[in-house]
């Protein structure tokens, strides 16, 4: 197969190199196109634009494949832990026992936030969205670092990564405690990453509680399944901000804001709101689906559809299994799960969804597990952010380690008024 593509325009041929990835993905490089022909490419929403060459995560959306650093998501979800997966995503290899032990020690060492940061929480109104607090507090964490780490220094970068991963969990739980008016709970040295998060979320100074092992495992698995997803909206944001040489904290804080939106990480909240509204209204599932299909309604089946997956999202399949296990183990019968199962069944048989290749995505069932774990609705996307942190860190590092790195700066096709003369205010009428 040719490693060049030819573009013909205005009677002239332009040769464009074809870049081939390790999974045989092919991309036409247009780096020199404008210089040679005056043309740029236009792809609103970047639906068919490769923004970088990356070694971190591979997705084949047609076949429903997701791999971190070559390892299938199914194997990691079954055998790995979030912390081991985080190490893999950031540093490229599964850690040895010694490396994992050292990483865990670093996480434990950095689990506390600076005492002065406790006062920052006082400044937010009680109903402040936790995603806003999280983003602000990640930038605040950066202010408490005397020297911000350079990604080239591997021995210090591991510490920077551990510090951020560990402290974000403490900040997230503290934000929740503040929102309900409870005292902030300190992390414990004897608990692992996810157990510690549950401890800080749900224990009280006068109530010792040991997180349920099944819930801990389900949540750890949710973190694994969210840990990276190549060039999605929030990761692209982190890379974009990082490309200006902005520090890790500033870049990740921007990623949190991007994740917040209901078309991205905020969909896990939107799914539960949608299921609740169906339950409250008593609307039949076929009627609801018919309403979604009516373009005039401008409604979407939340938790369905994906820019890249045109097949069942492998993460949704795993979360659905875990959902069944957690609910049956806890003896919970969640009516929202029943509604979700019916919605999926009806949608997957409907030509509208079949033709558009719309399947459940990662957010369709994740909220039901979080509800079962007692996580309040407004913390769902925060949990997504905790899970996505390794991916953001790895992508930020990749941008910084790229010897050919340039600031991210797309072009546009301007379609506004052409040049006109300034009109003094007295002559503008009205
Ligand atoms: N419900 C109903 N119709 C949908 C849905 C949906 N959830 N998703 C896409 N469609 C339809 C669109 O209306 C469009 O139909 P048309 O061709 O008749 O105009 C067609 O499918 C293609 O949709 P696009 O908007 O072009 O798809 P895009 O790739 O831009 O959007 C997205 C992907 C944002 C995920 C979309 O599917 C969506 O809004 N889903 C619901 C929100 C959601 O679950 N987001 C979480 C995504 S996963 C994540 O970020 C973690």
GROMACS .gro file of C-alpha atoms and ligand atoms in nm:
model
  481
    1UNK     CA    1   0.000   0.000   0.000
    2UNK     CA    2   0.128   0.345  -0.089
    3UNK     CA    3   0.267   0.553   0.198
    4UNK     CA    4   0.154   0.870   0.021
    5UNK     CA    5  -0.186   1.010  -0.067
    6UNK     CA    6  -0.241   1.255  -0.349
    7UNK     CA    7  -0.468   1.556  -0.329
    8UNK     CA    8  -0.564   1.725  -0.653
    9UNK     CA    9  -0.668   2.087  -0.632
   10UNK     CA   10  -0.683   2.362  -0.894
   11UNK     CA   11  -0.507   2.146  -1.150
   12UNK     CA   12  -0.219   2.056  -0.925
   13UNK     CA   13  -0.133   1.737  -0.734
   14UNK     CA   14  -0.006   1.748  -0.377
   15UNK     CA   15   0.165   1.446  -0.224
   16UNK     CA   16   0.074   1.388   0.139
   17UNK     CA   17   0.264   1.140   0.357
   18UNK     CA   18   0.058   0.862   0.518
   19UNK     CA   19   0.152   0.788   0.879
   20UNK     CA   20   0.086   0.430   0.997
   21UNK     CA   21   0.037   0.345   1.365
   22UNK     CA   22   0.129   0.016   1.535
   23UNK     CA   23  -0.231  -0.105   1.501
   24UNK     CA   24  -0.227  -0.016   1.130
   25UNK     CA   25  -0.429   0.302   1.176
   26UNK     CA   26  -0.358   0.530   0.882
   27UNK     CA   27  -0.347   0.908   0.881
   28UNK     CA   28  -0.278   1.156   0.605
   29UNK     CA   29  -0.029   1.410   0.734
   30UNK     CA   30  -0.129   1.761   0.628
   31UNK     CA   31   0.147   1.945   0.813
   32UNK     CA   32   0.285   2.100   0.494
   33UNK     CA   33  -0.046   2.127   0.306
   34UNK     CA   34  -0.106   2.494   0.374
   35UNK     CA   35   0.250   2.592   0.296
   36UNK     CA   36   0.235   2.401  -0.036
   37UNK     CA   37  -0.122   2.471  -0.149
   38UNK     CA   38  -0.273   2.746   0.071
   39UNK     CA   39  -0.538   2.498   0.190
   40UNK     CA   40  -0.621   2.406   0.546
   41UNK     CA   41  -0.845   2.116   0.648
   42UNK     CA   42  -1.179   2.174   0.819
   43UNK     CA   43  -1.329   1.923   1.060
   44UNK     CA   44  -1.577   2.086   1.298
   45UNK     CA   45  -1.568   1.902   1.631
   46UNK     CA   46  -1.248   1.717   1.528
   47UNK     CA   47  -1.451   1.410   1.433
   48UNK     CA   48  -1.186   1.287   1.190
   49UNK     CA   49  -0.876   1.470   1.301
   50UNK     CA   50  -0.576   1.308   1.463
   51UNK     CA   51  -0.428   1.567   1.697
   52UNK     CA   52  -0.118   1.372   1.800
   53UNK     CA   53   0.072   1.046   1.782
   54UNK     CA   54   0.030   0.874   2.117
   55UNK     CA   55   0.162   0.554   2.276
   56UNK     CA   56  -0.085   0.537   2.564
   57UNK     CA   57  -0.429   0.403   2.471
   58UNK     CA   58  -0.569   0.220   2.172
   59UNK     CA   59  -0.938   0.217   2.082
   60UNK     CA   60  -1.099   0.037   1.792
   61UNK     CA   61  -1.448   0.181   1.808
   62UNK     CA   62  -1.585  -0.042   1.532
   63UNK     CA   63  -1.479  -0.360   1.711
   64UNK     CA   64  -1.536  -0.233   2.067
   65UNK     CA   65  -1.168  -0.268   2.170
   66UNK     CA   66  -0.995  -0.066   2.442
   67UNK     CA   67  -0.635  -0.126   2.551
   68UNK     CA   68  -0.409   0.069   2.785
   69UNK     CA   69  -0.046   0.040   2.673
   70UNK     CA   70  -0.144  -0.276   2.482
   71UNK     CA   71  -0.328  -0.450   2.766
   72UNK     CA   72  -0.699  -0.526   2.704
   73UNK     CA   73  -0.934  -0.341   2.938
   74UNK     CA   74  -1.108  -0.670   3.024
   75UNK     CA   75  -0.782  -0.819   3.161
   76UNK     CA   76  -0.696  -0.509   3.359
   77UNK     CA   77  -1.048  -0.486   3.504
   78UNK     CA   78  -1.030  -0.848   3.616
   79UNK     CA   79  -0.674  -0.877   3.742
   80UNK     CA   80  -0.537  -0.531   3.811
   81UNK     CA   81  -0.597  -0.255   4.063
   82UNK     CA   82  -0.648   0.112   3.991
   83UNK     CA   83  -0.306   0.199   4.131
   84UNK     CA   84  -0.125  -0.062   3.924
   85UNK     CA   85  -0.322   0.051   3.616
   86UNK     CA   86  -0.236   0.414   3.689
   87UNK     CA   87   0.134   0.323   3.698
   88UNK     CA   88   0.099   0.135   3.370
   89UNK     CA   89  -0.076   0.424   3.198
   90UNK     CA   90   0.168   0.689   3.317
   91UNK     CA   91   0.495   0.500   3.283
   92UNK     CA   92   0.414   0.255   3.004
   93UNK     CA   93   0.483  -0.079   3.180
   94UNK     CA   94   0.315  -0.283   3.449
   95UNK     CA   95   0.517  -0.225   3.767
   96UNK     CA   96   0.730  -0.490   3.932
   97UNK     CA   97   0.640  -0.569   4.292
   98UNK     CA   98   0.916  -0.335   4.407
   99UNK     CA   99   0.803  -0.051   4.181
  100UNK     CA  100   0.442  -0.093   4.288
  101UNK     CA  101   0.545  -0.093   4.654
  102UNK     CA  102   0.740   0.229   4.605
  103UNK     CA  103   0.450   0.390   4.421
  104UNK     CA  104   0.211   0.289   4.701
  105UNK     CA  105   0.450   0.435   4.958
  106UNK     CA  106   0.456   0.763   4.768
  107UNK     CA  107   0.076   0.767   4.755
  108UNK     CA  108   0.064   0.711   5.131
  109UNK     CA  109   0.328   0.977   5.194
  110UNK     CA  110   0.129   1.237   5.000
  111UNK     CA  111  -0.224   1.151   5.109
  112UNK     CA  112  -0.267   1.462   5.325
  113UNK     CA  113  -0.337   1.809   5.196
  114UNK     CA  114  -0.171   2.110   5.352
  115UNK     CA  115  -0.361   2.213   5.666
  116UNK     CA  116  -0.398   2.565   5.526
  117UNK     CA  117  -0.601   2.421   5.240
  118UNK     CA  118  -0.879   2.323   5.480
  119UNK     CA  119  -0.966   2.693   5.505
  120UNK     CA  120  -1.006   2.721   5.130
  121UNK     CA  121  -1.313   2.499   5.151
  122UNK     CA  122  -1.480   2.759   5.376
  123UNK     CA  123  -1.489   3.005   5.087
  124UNK     CA  124  -1.732   2.802   4.877
  125UNK     CA  125  -2.107   2.827   4.926
  126UNK     CA  126  -2.255   2.502   5.067
  127UNK     CA  127  -2.420   2.415   4.737
  128UNK     CA  128  -2.111   2.479   4.521
  129UNK     CA  129  -2.079   2.211   4.252
  130UNK     CA  130  -1.806   1.966   4.359
  131UNK     CA  131  -1.652   1.976   4.009
  132UNK     CA  132  -1.597   2.352   4.051
  133UNK     CA  133  -1.437   2.291   4.390
  134UNK     CA  134  -1.222   2.010   4.251
  135UNK     CA  135  -1.090   2.218   3.964
  136UNK     CA  136  -1.017   2.517   4.190
  137UNK     CA  137  -0.854   2.298   4.452
  138UNK     CA  138  -0.627   2.123   4.202
  139UNK     CA  139  -0.487   2.462   4.105
  140UNK     CA  140  -0.459   2.542   4.476
  141UNK     CA  141  -0.260   2.220   4.531
  142UNK     CA  142  -0.013   2.353   4.273
  143UNK     CA  143   0.031   2.669   4.479
  144UNK     CA  144   0.153   2.456   4.770
  145UNK     CA  145   0.429   2.297   4.563
  146UNK     CA  146   0.757   2.483   4.609
  147UNK     CA  147   0.893   2.358   4.276
  148UNK     CA  148   0.672   2.227   3.999
  149UNK     CA  149   0.811   1.907   3.854
  150UNK     CA  150   0.966   1.885   3.513
  151UNK     CA  151   0.842   1.576   3.328
  152UNK     CA  152   1.191   1.495   3.201
  153UNK     CA  153   1.302   1.411   3.553
  154UNK     CA  154   1.152   1.064   3.582
  155UNK     CA  155   1.260   1.011   3.942
  156UNK     CA  156   1.072   1.326   4.045
  157UNK     CA  157   0.785   1.282   3.803
  158UNK     CA  158   0.676   0.963   3.975
  159UNK     CA  159   0.650   1.165   4.295
  160UNK     CA  160   0.455   1.442   4.120
  161UNK     CA  161   0.213   1.186   3.975
  162UNK     CA  162   0.168   1.009   4.309
  163UNK     CA  163   0.120   1.339   4.489
  164UNK     CA  164  -0.154   1.452   4.255
  165UNK     CA  165  -0.333   1.116   4.240
  166UNK     CA  166  -0.325   1.080   4.617
  167UNK     CA  167  -0.423   1.437   4.708
  168UNK     CA  168  -0.705   1.463   4.453
  169UNK     CA  169  -0.883   1.181   4.633
  170UNK     CA  170  -0.843   1.364   4.967
  171UNK     CA  171  -0.968   1.691   4.815
  172UNK     CA  172  -1.269   1.516   4.657
  173UNK     CA  173  -1.376   1.355   4.983
  174UNK     CA  174  -1.317   1.678   5.176
  175UNK     CA  175  -1.533   1.871   4.927
  176UNK     CA  176  -1.813   1.625   4.990
  177UNK     CA  177  -1.780   1.644   5.368
  178UNK     CA  178  -1.787   2.023   5.354
  179UNK     CA  179  -2.097   2.018   5.132
  180UNK     CA  180  -2.290   1.819   5.394
  181UNK     CA  181  -2.146   2.011   5.688
  182UNK     CA  182  -1.953   1.716   5.831
  183UNK     CA  183  -1.598   1.737   5.967
  184UNK     CA  184  -1.329   1.649   5.713
  185UNK     CA  185  -1.197   1.299   5.772
  186UNK     CA  186  -0.824   1.234   5.745
  187UNK     CA  187  -0.694   0.946   5.532
  188UNK     CA  188  -0.550   0.636   5.702
  189UNK     CA  189  -0.211   0.478   5.638
  190UNK     CA  190  -0.346   0.125   5.671
  191UNK     CA  191  -0.600   0.154   5.387
  192UNK     CA  192  -0.545   0.119   5.014
  193UNK     CA  193  -0.633   0.389   4.764
  194UNK     CA  194  -1.002   0.320   4.704
  195UNK     CA  195  -1.077   0.199   5.057
  196UNK     CA  196  -0.926   0.522   5.184
  197UNK     CA  197  -1.150   0.725   4.957
  198UNK     CA  198  -1.458   0.544   5.088
  199UNK     CA  199  -1.332   0.591   5.443
  200UNK     CA  200  -1.292   0.968   5.394
  201UNK     CA  201  -1.633   0.992   5.224
  202UNK     CA  202  -1.843   0.790   5.465
  203UNK     CA  203  -1.676   0.762   5.807
  204UNK     CA  204  -1.723   1.015   6.086
  205UNK     CA  205  -1.505   1.106   6.383
  206UNK     CA  206  -1.749   0.919   6.607
  207UNK     CA  207  -1.816   0.633   6.366
  208UNK     CA  208  -1.547   0.389   6.259
  209UNK     CA  209  -1.649   0.211   5.944
  210UNK     CA  210  -1.477  -0.041   5.725
  211UNK     CA  211  -1.567  -0.007   5.357
  212UNK     CA  212  -1.748  -0.308   5.214
  213UNK     CA  213  -1.496  -0.515   5.014
  214UNK     CA  214  -1.734  -0.567   4.719
  215UNK     CA  215  -1.812  -0.197   4.696
  216UNK     CA  216  -1.442  -0.114   4.721
  217UNK     CA  217  -1.361  -0.355   4.439
  218UNK     CA  218  -1.646  -0.225   4.220
  219UNK     CA  219  -1.532   0.134   4.270
  220UNK     CA  220  -1.168   0.041   4.206
  221UNK     CA  221  -1.285  -0.122   3.884
  222UNK     CA  222  -1.480   0.190   3.789
  223UNK     CA  223  -1.160   0.392   3.836
  224UNK     CA  224  -0.971   0.142   3.612
  225UNK     CA  225  -1.238   0.164   3.342
  226UNK     CA  226  -1.223   0.544   3.343
  227UNK     CA  227  -0.844   0.572   3.366
  228UNK     CA  228  -0.779   0.677   3.007
  229UNK     CA  229  -0.964   0.704   2.680
  230UNK     CA  230  -0.723   0.860   2.432
  231UNK     CA  231  -0.810   1.199   2.281
  232UNK     CA  232  -1.148   1.268   2.443
  233UNK     CA  233  -1.262   1.622   2.524
  234UNK     CA  234  -1.099   1.650   2.869
  235UNK     CA  235  -0.773   1.477   2.774
  236UNK     CA  236  -0.742   1.693   2.464
  237UNK     CA  237  -0.798   1.991   2.694
  238UNK     CA  238  -0.518   1.877   2.924
  239UNK     CA  239  -0.288   1.833   2.624
  240UNK     CA  240  -0.391   2.168   2.479
  241UNK     CA  241  -0.324   2.355   2.804
  242UNK     CA  242  -0.007   2.154   2.866
  243UNK     CA  243   0.121   2.237   2.518
  244UNK     CA  244   0.160   2.600   2.626
  245UNK     CA  245   0.405   2.466   2.890
  246UNK     CA  246   0.143   2.525   3.162
  247UNK     CA  247   0.215   2.316   3.470
  248UNK     CA  248   0.056   1.979   3.549
  249UNK     CA  249  -0.189   2.119   3.806
  250UNK     CA  250  -0.315   2.398   3.580
  251UNK     CA  251  -0.355   2.155   3.289
  252UNK     CA  252  -0.540   1.895   3.495
  253UNK     CA  253  -0.765   2.161   3.653
  254UNK     CA  254  -0.870   2.257   3.298
  255UNK     CA  255  -0.936   1.890   3.222
  256UNK     CA  256  -1.174   1.872   3.520
  257UNK     CA  257  -1.377   2.162   3.376
  258UNK     CA  258  -1.398   1.993   3.036
  259UNK     CA  259  -1.508   1.667   3.196
  260UNK     CA  260  -1.788   1.843   3.383
  261UNK     CA  261  -2.013   1.890   3.078
  262UNK     CA  262  -2.316   1.660   3.035
  263UNK     CA  263  -2.199   1.543   2.693
  264UNK     CA  264  -1.878   1.415   2.854
  265UNK     CA  265  -1.823   1.305   3.218
  266UNK     CA  266  -2.135   1.483   3.336
  267UNK     CA  267  -2.339   1.224   3.146
  268UNK     CA  268  -2.331   0.990   3.447
  269UNK     CA  269  -2.539   1.247   3.639
  270UNK     CA  270  -2.763   1.311   3.338
  271UNK     CA  271  -2.836   0.938   3.307
  272UNK     CA  272  -2.962   0.914   3.665
  273UNK     CA  273  -3.170   1.232   3.622
  274UNK     CA  274  -3.319   1.082   3.306
  275UNK     CA  275  -3.398   0.749   3.475
  276UNK     CA  276  -3.547   0.931   3.777
  277UNK     CA  277  -3.767   1.143   3.552
  278UNK     CA  278  -3.897   0.835   3.370
  279UNK     CA  279  -3.974   0.674   3.705
  280UNK     CA  280  -4.145   0.985   3.841
  281UNK     CA  281  -4.355   1.047   3.530
  282UNK     CA  282  -4.448   0.683   3.480
  283UNK     CA  283  -4.390   0.731   3.106
  284UNK     CA  284  -4.362   0.401   2.921
  285UNK     CA  285  -4.019   0.310   2.783
  286UNK     CA  286  -4.140   0.294   2.420
  287UNK     CA  287  -4.300   0.640   2.458
  288UNK     CA  288  -3.982   0.780   2.606
  289UNK     CA  289  -3.770   0.633   2.327
  290UNK     CA  290  -4.014   0.769   2.067
  291UNK     CA  291  -3.972   1.115   2.221
  292UNK     CA  292  -3.593   1.085   2.204
  293UNK     CA  293  -3.614   1.001   1.835
  294UNK     CA  294  -3.827   1.305   1.761
  295UNK     CA  295  -3.570   1.563   1.652
  296UNK     CA  296  -3.801   1.847   1.754
  297UNK     CA  297  -3.767   1.736   2.119
  298UNK     CA  298  -3.389   1.803   2.110
  299UNK     CA  299  -3.350   1.523   2.364
  300UNK     CA  300  -3.088   1.251   2.384
  301UNK     CA  301  -3.078   0.912   2.541
  302UNK     CA  302  -2.811   0.994   2.795
  303UNK     CA  303  -2.543   0.727   2.841
  304UNK     CA  304  -2.590   0.619   2.479
  305UNK     CA  305  -2.375   0.692   2.179
  306UNK     CA  306  -2.008   0.771   2.147
  307UNK     CA  307  -1.789   0.959   1.905
  308UNK     CA  308  -1.553   0.664   1.868
  309UNK     CA  309  -1.746   0.349   1.964
  310UNK     CA  310  -1.977   0.231   1.691
  311UNK     CA  311  -2.022  -0.093   1.883
  312UNK     CA  312  -2.093  -0.180   2.248
  313UNK     CA  313  -1.855   0.021   2.468
  314UNK     CA  314  -1.642  -0.251   2.637
  315UNK     CA  315  -1.642  -0.045   2.957
  316UNK     CA  316  -2.022  -0.040   2.966
  317UNK     CA  317  -2.029  -0.420   2.932
  318UNK     CA  318  -1.793  -0.459   3.230
  319UNK     CA  319  -1.976  -0.201   3.441
  320UNK     CA  320  -2.309  -0.367   3.369
  321UNK     CA  321  -2.171  -0.700   3.500
  322UNK     CA  322  -2.029  -0.531   3.808
  323UNK     CA  323  -2.359  -0.351   3.863
  324UNK     CA  324  -2.547  -0.684   3.876
  325UNK     CA  325  -2.292  -0.826   4.123
  326UNK     CA  326  -2.287  -0.527   4.359
  327UNK     CA  327  -2.663  -0.486   4.370
  328UNK     CA  328  -2.733  -0.855   4.426
  329UNK     CA  329  -2.460  -0.881   4.693
  330UNK     CA  330  -2.596  -0.577   4.873
  331UNK     CA  331  -2.951  -0.704   4.832
  332UNK     CA  332  -3.047  -0.379   4.658
  333UNK     CA  333  -3.331  -0.366   4.409
  334UNK     CA  334  -3.285  -0.037   4.234
  335UNK     CA  335  -3.587   0.052   4.019
  336UNK     CA  336  -3.356   0.270   3.808
  337UNK     CA  337  -3.161  -0.040   3.704
  338UNK     CA  338  -3.485  -0.198   3.583
  339UNK     CA  339  -3.562   0.113   3.379
  340UNK     CA  340  -3.208   0.122   3.239
  341UNK     CA  341  -3.225  -0.245   3.135
  342UNK     CA  342  -3.558  -0.190   2.961
  343UNK     CA  343  -3.430   0.124   2.788
  344UNK     CA  344  -3.126  -0.062   2.660
  345UNK     CA  345  -3.339  -0.351   2.534
  346UNK     CA  346  -3.583  -0.124   2.350
  347UNK     CA  347  -3.312   0.106   2.208
  348UNK     CA  348  -3.088  -0.175   2.081
  349UNK     CA  349  -3.378  -0.316   1.876
  350UNK     CA  350  -3.484   0.021   1.738
  351UNK     CA  351  -3.377   0.109   1.380
  352UNK     CA  352  -3.296   0.470   1.488
  353UNK     CA  353  -3.026   0.346   1.727
  354UNK     CA  354  -2.918   0.056   1.504
  355UNK     CA  355  -2.867   0.279   1.199
  356UNK     CA  356  -2.669   0.537   1.397
  357UNK     CA  357  -2.472   0.266   1.582
  358UNK     CA  358  -2.572   0.401   1.922
  359UNK     CA  359  -2.489   0.168   2.213
  360UNK     CA  360  -2.465   0.216   2.591
  361UNK     CA  361  -2.147   0.399   2.687
  362UNK     CA  362  -1.947   0.395   3.010
  363UNK     CA  363  -2.193   0.630   3.181
  364UNK     CA  364  -2.508   0.427   3.128
  365UNK     CA  365  -2.464   0.190   3.424
  366UNK     CA  366  -2.183   0.350   3.629
  367UNK     CA  367  -2.421   0.579   3.820
  368UNK     CA  368  -2.627   0.285   3.940
  369UNK     CA  369  -2.318   0.132   4.106
  370UNK     CA  370  -2.225   0.466   4.258
  371UNK     CA  371  -2.578   0.502   4.399
  372UNK     CA  372  -2.548   0.154   4.548
  373UNK     CA  373  -2.218   0.260   4.707
  374UNK     CA  374  -2.396   0.560   4.865
  375UNK     CA  375  -2.216   0.817   4.648
  376UNK     CA  376  -2.438   1.125   4.606
  377UNK     CA  377  -2.535   1.232   4.257
  378UNK     CA  378  -2.326   1.550   4.247
  379UNK     CA  379  -2.012   1.348   4.325
  380UNK     CA  380  -2.048   1.109   4.030
  381UNK     CA  381  -1.844   1.317   3.788
  382UNK     CA  382  -1.586   1.380   4.060
  383UNK     CA  383  -1.534   1.004   4.078
  384UNK     CA  384  -1.492   0.999   3.703
  385UNK     CA  385  -1.225   1.268   3.740
  386UNK     CA  386  -1.039   1.068   4.005
  387UNK     CA  387  -1.039   0.772   3.769
  388UNK     CA  388  -0.929   0.978   3.466
  389UNK     CA  389  -0.633   1.135   3.644
  390UNK     CA  390  -0.370   0.880   3.530
  391UNK     CA  391  -0.474   0.937   3.169
  392UNK     CA  392  -0.447   1.314   3.203
  393UNK     CA  393  -0.108   1.286   3.372
  394UNK     CA  394   0.024   1.044   3.109
  395UNK     CA  395  -0.098   1.263   2.824
  396UNK     CA  396   0.045   1.578   2.979
  397UNK     CA  397   0.379   1.401   3.018
  398UNK     CA  398   0.367   1.273   2.661
  399UNK     CA  399   0.317   1.629   2.533
  400UNK     CA  400   0.614   1.748   2.738
  401UNK     CA  401   0.843   1.461   2.640
  402UNK     CA  402   0.776   1.498   2.269
  403UNK     CA  403   1.097   1.641   2.121
  404UNK     CA  404   0.894   1.792   1.834
  405UNK     CA  405   0.629   1.940   2.065
  406UNK     CA  406   0.469   2.265   1.953
  407UNK     CA  407   0.195   2.469   2.109
  408UNK     CA  408  -0.150   2.336   2.006
  409UNK     CA  409  -0.303   2.596   1.784
  410UNK     CA  410  -0.570   2.490   1.531
  411UNK     CA  411  -0.670   2.709   1.240
  412UNK     CA  412  -1.019   2.815   1.134
  413UNK     CA  413  -1.219   2.922   0.835
  414UNK     CA  414  -1.328   3.278   0.905
  415UNK     CA  415  -1.689   3.347   0.802
  416UNK     CA  416  -1.762   3.683   0.968
  417UNK     CA  417  -1.791   4.031   0.814
  418UNK     CA  418  -1.515   4.134   0.577
  419UNK     CA  419  -1.324   4.454   0.648
  420UNK     CA  420  -1.543   4.757   0.729
  421UNK     CA  421  -1.480   5.103   0.861
  422UNK     CA  422  -1.524   5.198   1.226
  423UNK     CA  423  -1.854   5.387   1.287
  424UNK     CA  424  -1.846   5.657   1.560
  425UNK     CA  425  -2.117   5.601   1.825
  426UNK     CA  426  -2.308   5.917   1.731
  427UNK     CA  427  -2.355   5.786   1.377
  428UNK     CA  428  -2.483   5.438   1.467
  429UNK     CA  429  -2.854   5.521   1.484
  430UNK     CA  430  -3.104   5.345   1.711
  431LIG     N1  431  -2.960   0.980   2.180
  431LIG     C1  432  -3.026   1.002   2.064
  431LIG     N2  433  -2.965   1.029   1.947
  431LIG     C2  434  -2.830   1.037   1.948
  431LIG     C3  435  -2.755   1.016   2.065
  431LIG     C4  436  -2.824   0.986   2.183
  431LIG     N3  437  -2.759   0.966   2.297
  431LIG     N4  438  -2.624   1.030   2.037
  431LIG     C5  439  -2.616   1.059   1.906
  431LIG     N5  440  -2.742   1.062   1.852
  431LIG     C6  441  -2.777   1.084   1.712
  431LIG     C7  442  -2.762   1.232   1.675
  431LIG     O1  443  -2.882   1.302   1.696
  431LIG     C8  444  -2.725   1.220   1.528
  431LIG     O2  445  -2.842   1.190   1.457
  431LIG     P1  446  -2.862   1.250   1.306
  431LIG     O3  447  -2.753   1.187   1.225
  431LIG     O4  448  -2.999   1.209   1.268
  431LIG     O5  449  -2.847   1.400   1.319
  431LIG     C9  450  -2.637   1.095   1.524
  431LIG     O6  451  -2.681   1.013   1.633
  431LIG    C10  452  -2.489   1.124   1.537
  431LIG     O7  453  -2.470   1.201   1.654
  431LIG     P2  454  -2.356   1.308   1.677
  431LIG     O8  455  -2.407   1.414   1.767
  431LIG     O9  456  -2.298   1.349   1.546
  431LIG    O10  457  -2.249   1.222   1.755
  431LIG     P3  458  -2.121   1.280   1.826
  431LIG    O11  459  -2.012   1.184   1.799
  431LIG    O12  460  -2.098   1.423   1.792
  431LIG    O13  461  -2.163   1.277   1.981
  431LIG    C11  462  -2.199   1.201   2.200
  431LIG    C12  463  -2.122   1.178   2.070
  431LIG    C13  464  -2.177   1.345   2.247
  431LIG    C14  465  -2.143   1.107   2.305
  431LIG    C15  466  -2.348   1.174   2.174
  431LIG    O14  467  -2.368   1.040   2.135
  431LIG    C16  468  -2.436   1.208   2.295
  431LIG    O15  469  -2.476   1.322   2.310
  431LIG     N6  470  -2.465   1.107   2.382
  431LIG    C17  471  -2.539   1.134   2.503
  431LIG    C18  472  -2.447   1.195   2.609
  431LIG    C19  473  -2.351   1.092   2.665
  431LIG    O16  474  -2.389   0.982   2.702
  431LIG     N7  475  -2.224   1.134   2.675
  431LIG    C20  476  -2.118   1.049   2.733
  431LIG    C21  477  -2.023   1.005   2.628
  431LIG     S1  478  -1.900   0.899   2.693
  431LIG    C22  479  -1.798   1.005   2.778
  431LIG    O17  480  -1.773   1.116   2.744
  431LIG    C23  481  -1.743   0.953   2.896
   0.00000   0.00000   0.00000
